[in-house]
PDB file of C-alpha atoms in Angstrom:
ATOM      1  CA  UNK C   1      -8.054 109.699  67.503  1.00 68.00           C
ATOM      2  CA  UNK C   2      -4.242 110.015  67.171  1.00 68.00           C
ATOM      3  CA  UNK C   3      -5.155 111.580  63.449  1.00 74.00           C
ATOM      4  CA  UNK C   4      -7.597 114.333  65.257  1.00 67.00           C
ATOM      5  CA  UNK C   5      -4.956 115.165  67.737  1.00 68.00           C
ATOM      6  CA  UNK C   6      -2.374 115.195  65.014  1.00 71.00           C
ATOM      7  CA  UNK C   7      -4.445 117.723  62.658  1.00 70.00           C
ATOM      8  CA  UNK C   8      -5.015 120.055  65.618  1.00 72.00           C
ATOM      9  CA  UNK C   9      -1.232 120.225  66.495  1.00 69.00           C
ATOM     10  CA  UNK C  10      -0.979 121.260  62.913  1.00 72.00           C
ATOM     11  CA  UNK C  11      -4.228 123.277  62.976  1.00 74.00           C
ATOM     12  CA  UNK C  12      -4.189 127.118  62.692  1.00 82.00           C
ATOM     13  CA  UNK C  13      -3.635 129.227  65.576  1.00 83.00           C
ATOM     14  CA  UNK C  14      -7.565 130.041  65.846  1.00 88.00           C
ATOM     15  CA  UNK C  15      -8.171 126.080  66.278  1.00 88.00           C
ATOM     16  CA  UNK C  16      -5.572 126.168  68.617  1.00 88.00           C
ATOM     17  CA  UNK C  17      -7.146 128.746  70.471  1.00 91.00           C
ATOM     18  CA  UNK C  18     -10.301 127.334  70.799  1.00 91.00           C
ATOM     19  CA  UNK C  19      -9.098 123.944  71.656  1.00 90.00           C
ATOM     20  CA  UNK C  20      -7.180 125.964  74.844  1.00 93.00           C
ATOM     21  CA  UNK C  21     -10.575 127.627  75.671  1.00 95.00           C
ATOM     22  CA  UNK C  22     -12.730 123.981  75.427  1.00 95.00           C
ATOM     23  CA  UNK C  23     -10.111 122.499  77.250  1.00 95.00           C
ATOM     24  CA  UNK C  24     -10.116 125.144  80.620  1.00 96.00           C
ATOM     25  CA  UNK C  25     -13.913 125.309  80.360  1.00 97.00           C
ATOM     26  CA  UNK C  26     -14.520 121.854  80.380  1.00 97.00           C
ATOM     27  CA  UNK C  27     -11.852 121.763  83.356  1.00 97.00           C
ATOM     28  CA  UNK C  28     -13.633 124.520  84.879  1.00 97.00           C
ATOM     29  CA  UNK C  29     -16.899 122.318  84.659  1.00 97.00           C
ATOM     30  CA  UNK C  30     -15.125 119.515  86.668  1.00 97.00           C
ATOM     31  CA  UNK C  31     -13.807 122.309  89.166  1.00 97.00           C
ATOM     32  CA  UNK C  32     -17.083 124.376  89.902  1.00 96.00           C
ATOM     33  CA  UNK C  33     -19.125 121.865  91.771  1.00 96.00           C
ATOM     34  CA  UNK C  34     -16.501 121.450  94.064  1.00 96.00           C
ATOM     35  CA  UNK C  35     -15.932 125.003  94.339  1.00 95.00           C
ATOM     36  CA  UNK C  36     -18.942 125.596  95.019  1.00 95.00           C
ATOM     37  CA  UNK C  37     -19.018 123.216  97.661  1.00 96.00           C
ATOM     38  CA  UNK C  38     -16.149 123.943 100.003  1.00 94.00           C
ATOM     39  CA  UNK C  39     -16.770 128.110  99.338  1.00 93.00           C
ATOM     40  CA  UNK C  40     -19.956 128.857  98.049  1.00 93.00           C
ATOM     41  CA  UNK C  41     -20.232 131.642  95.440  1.00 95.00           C
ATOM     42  CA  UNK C  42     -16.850 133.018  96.665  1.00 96.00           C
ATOM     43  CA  UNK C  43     -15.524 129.805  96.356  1.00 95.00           C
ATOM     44  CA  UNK C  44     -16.662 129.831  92.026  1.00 96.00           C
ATOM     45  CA  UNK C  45     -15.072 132.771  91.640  1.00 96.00           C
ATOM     46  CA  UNK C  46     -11.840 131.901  92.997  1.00 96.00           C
ATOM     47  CA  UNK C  47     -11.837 129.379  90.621  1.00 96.00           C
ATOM     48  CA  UNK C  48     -12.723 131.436  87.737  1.00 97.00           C
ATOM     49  CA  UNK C  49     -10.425 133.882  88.227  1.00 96.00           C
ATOM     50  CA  UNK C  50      -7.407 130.910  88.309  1.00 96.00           C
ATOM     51  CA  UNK C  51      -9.300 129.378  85.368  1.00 97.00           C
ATOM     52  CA  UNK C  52      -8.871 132.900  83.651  1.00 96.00           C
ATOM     53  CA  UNK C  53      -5.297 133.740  84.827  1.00 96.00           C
ATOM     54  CA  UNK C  54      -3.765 130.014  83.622  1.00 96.00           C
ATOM     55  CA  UNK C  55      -5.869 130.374  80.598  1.00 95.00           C
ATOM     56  CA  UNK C  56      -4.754 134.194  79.400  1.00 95.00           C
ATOM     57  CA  UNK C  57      -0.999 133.077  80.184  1.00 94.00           C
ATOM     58  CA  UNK C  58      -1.624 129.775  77.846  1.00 93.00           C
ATOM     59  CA  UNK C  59      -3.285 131.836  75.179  1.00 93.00           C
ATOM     60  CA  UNK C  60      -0.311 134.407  74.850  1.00 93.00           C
ATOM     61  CA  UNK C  61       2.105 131.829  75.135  1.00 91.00           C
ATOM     62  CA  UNK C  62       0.837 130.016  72.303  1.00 89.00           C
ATOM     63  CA  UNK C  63       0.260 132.971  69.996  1.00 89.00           C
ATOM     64  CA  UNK C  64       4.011 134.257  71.326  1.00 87.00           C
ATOM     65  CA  UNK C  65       5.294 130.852  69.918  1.00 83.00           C
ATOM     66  CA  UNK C  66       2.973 131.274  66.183  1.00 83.00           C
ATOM     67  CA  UNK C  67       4.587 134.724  66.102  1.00 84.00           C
ATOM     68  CA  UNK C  68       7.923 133.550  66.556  1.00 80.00           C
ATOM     69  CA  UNK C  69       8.189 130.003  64.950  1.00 73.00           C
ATOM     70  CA  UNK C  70      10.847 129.042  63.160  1.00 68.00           C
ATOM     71  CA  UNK C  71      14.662 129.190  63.342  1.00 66.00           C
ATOM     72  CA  UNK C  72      16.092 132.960  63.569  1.00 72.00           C
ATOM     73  CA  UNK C  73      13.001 133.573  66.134  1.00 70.00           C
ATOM     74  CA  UNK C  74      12.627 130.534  67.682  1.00 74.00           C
ATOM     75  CA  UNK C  75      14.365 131.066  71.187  1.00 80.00           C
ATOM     76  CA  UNK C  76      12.417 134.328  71.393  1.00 81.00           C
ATOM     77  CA  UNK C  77       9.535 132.735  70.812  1.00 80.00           C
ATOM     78  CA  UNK C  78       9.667 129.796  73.396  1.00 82.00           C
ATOM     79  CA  UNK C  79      11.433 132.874  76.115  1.00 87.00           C
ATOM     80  CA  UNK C  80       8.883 135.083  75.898  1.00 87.00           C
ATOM     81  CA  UNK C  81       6.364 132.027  75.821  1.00 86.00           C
ATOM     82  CA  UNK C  82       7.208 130.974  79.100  1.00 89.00           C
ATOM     83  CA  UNK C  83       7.458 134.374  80.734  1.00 91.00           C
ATOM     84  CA  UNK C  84       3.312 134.973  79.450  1.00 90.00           C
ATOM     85  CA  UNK C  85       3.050 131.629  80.639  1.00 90.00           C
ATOM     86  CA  UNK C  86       4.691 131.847  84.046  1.00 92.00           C
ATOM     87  CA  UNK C  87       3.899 135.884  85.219  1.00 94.00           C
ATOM     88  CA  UNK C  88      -0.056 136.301  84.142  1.00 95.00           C
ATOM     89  CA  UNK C  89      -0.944 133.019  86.308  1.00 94.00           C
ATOM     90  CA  UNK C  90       1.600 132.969  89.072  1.00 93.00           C
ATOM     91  CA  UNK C  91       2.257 136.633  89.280  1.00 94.00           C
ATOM     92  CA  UNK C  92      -1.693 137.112  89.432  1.00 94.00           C
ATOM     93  CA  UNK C  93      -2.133 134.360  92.254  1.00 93.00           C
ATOM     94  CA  UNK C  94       0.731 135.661  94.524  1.00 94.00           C
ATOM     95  CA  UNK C  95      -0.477 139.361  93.841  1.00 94.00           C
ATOM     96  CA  UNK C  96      -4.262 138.205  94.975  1.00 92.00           C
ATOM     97  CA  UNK C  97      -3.052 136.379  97.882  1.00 92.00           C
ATOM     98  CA  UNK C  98      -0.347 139.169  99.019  1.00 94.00           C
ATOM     99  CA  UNK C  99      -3.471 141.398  98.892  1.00 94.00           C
ATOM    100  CA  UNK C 100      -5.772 139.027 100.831  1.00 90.00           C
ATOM    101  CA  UNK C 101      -9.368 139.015 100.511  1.00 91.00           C
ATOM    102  CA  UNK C 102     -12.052 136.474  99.757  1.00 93.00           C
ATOM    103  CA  UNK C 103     -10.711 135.307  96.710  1.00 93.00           C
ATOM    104  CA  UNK C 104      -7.102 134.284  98.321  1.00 93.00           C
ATOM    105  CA  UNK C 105      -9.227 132.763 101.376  1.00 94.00           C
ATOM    106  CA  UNK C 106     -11.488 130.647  98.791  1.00 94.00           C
ATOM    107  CA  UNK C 107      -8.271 128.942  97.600  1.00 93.00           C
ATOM    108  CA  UNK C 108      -7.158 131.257  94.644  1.00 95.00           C
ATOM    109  CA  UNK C 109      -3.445 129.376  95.082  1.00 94.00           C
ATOM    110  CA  UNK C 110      -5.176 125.808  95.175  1.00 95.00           C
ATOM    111  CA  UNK C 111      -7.153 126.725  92.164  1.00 96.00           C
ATOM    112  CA  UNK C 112      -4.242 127.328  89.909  1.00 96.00           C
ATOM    113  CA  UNK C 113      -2.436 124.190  91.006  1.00 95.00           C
ATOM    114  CA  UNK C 114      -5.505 122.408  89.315  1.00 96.00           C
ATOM    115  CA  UNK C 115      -5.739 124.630  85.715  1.00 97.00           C
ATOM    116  CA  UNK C 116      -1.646 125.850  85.592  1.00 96.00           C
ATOM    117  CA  UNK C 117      -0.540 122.024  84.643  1.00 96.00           C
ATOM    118  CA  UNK C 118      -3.501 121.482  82.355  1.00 95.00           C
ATOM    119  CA  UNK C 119      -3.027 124.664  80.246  1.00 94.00           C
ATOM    120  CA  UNK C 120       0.790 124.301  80.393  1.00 93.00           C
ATOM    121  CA  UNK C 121       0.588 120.699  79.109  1.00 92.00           C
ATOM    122  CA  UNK C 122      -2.057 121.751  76.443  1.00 91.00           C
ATOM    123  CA  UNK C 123      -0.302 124.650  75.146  1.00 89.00           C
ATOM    124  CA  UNK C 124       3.093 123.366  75.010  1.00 86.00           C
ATOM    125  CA  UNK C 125       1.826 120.041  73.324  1.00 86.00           C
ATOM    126  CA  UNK C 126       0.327 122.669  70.503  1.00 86.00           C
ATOM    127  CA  UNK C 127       3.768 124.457  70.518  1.00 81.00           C
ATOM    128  CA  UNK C 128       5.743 121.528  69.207  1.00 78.00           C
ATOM    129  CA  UNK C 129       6.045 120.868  65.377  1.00 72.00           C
ATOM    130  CA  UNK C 130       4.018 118.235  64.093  1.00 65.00           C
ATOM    131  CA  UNK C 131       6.174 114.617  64.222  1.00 61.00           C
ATOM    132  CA  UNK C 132       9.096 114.336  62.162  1.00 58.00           C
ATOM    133  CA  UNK C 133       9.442 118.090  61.604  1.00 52.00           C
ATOM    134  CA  UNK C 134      12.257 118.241  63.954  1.00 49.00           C
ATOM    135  CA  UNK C 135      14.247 116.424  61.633  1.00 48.00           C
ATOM    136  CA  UNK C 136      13.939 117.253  58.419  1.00 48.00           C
ATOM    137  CA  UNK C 137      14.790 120.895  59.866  1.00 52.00           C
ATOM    138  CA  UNK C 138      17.982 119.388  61.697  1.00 52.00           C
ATOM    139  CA  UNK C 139      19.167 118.261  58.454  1.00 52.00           C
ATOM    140  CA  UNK C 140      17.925 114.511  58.831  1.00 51.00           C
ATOM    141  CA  UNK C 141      15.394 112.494  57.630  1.00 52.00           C
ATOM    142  CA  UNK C 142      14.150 109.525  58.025  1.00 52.00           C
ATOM    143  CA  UNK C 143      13.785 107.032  54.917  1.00 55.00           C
ATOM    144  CA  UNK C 144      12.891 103.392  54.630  1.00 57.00           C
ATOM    145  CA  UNK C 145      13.603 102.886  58.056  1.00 56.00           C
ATOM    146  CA  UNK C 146      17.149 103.975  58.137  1.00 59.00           C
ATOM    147  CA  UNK C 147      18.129 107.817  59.287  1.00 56.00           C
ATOM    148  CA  UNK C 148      19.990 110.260  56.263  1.00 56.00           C
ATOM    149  CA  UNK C 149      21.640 113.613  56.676  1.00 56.00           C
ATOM    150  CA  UNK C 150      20.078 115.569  54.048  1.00 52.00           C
ATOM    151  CA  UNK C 151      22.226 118.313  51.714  1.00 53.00           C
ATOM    152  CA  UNK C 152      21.572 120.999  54.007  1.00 49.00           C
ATOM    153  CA  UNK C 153      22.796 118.753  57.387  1.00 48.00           C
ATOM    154  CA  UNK C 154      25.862 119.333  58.577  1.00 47.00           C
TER     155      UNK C 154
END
């Protein structure tokens, strides 16, 4: 399992992708039902809608950080990751339930307190280098055990 999860954090950015889209469906699946439920048909798309908002902040996030990776673009990437990240979800919620309406009285805000945590866990998790990156680009690695600054380490 670890080896899966390990090849999909190094996986292409279309994997990625798709593994961000599973993911909110298959939370989506778990929501629904009870969505149904407590709103009725209203109630389903209030949770679509926060399904779609957390999920189009994720998605730009992530390809903001592809775009970006490495060391001269890195802090652009992971700034302009978590502004995606933090205005298309949140920005979309607070404008719904300024407006009002039947969405915002389904539970719009509730919603995306269930799918914002997934998505940001799942998309940051795909954001990080794969294990042991982070030190052979600090100038470090690790060998027999024992930790070595490499010629380019400072």
């Amino acid at each position: 399992m670890k080896e899966k999860l390990s090849k999909l954090q190094r996986g292409g950015v279309l994997l990625q992708l798709a593994a961000l889209v599973l993911v909110v469906a298959v939370a989506f699946a778990v929501v629904a039902p009870v969505a149904l439920y407590l709103s009725g048909g209203i109630g389903l798309a209030s949770a679509a809608v926060a399904a779609s908002l957390c999920l189009a902040g994720a998605l730009v996030a992530l390809v903001a950080a592809r775009l970006f990776h490495g060391s001269s673009g890195g802090l652009a990437g992971v700034l302009l990751g978590m502004a995606a990240r933090m205005v298309i979800p949140l920005g979309g919620g607070f404008a719904c339930h300024v407006q009002g309406g039947p969405l915002a009285e389904a539970g719009l805000l509730y919603y995306l307190l269930v799918f914002y945590p997934i998505t940001l866990a799942l998309e940051t998790w795909l954001s990080l280098p794969e294990t042991g990156s982070a030190r052979r680009c600090c100038g470090t690695s690790m060998e027999n055990g024992k930790e070595s600054v490499t010629a380019d380490g400072v």
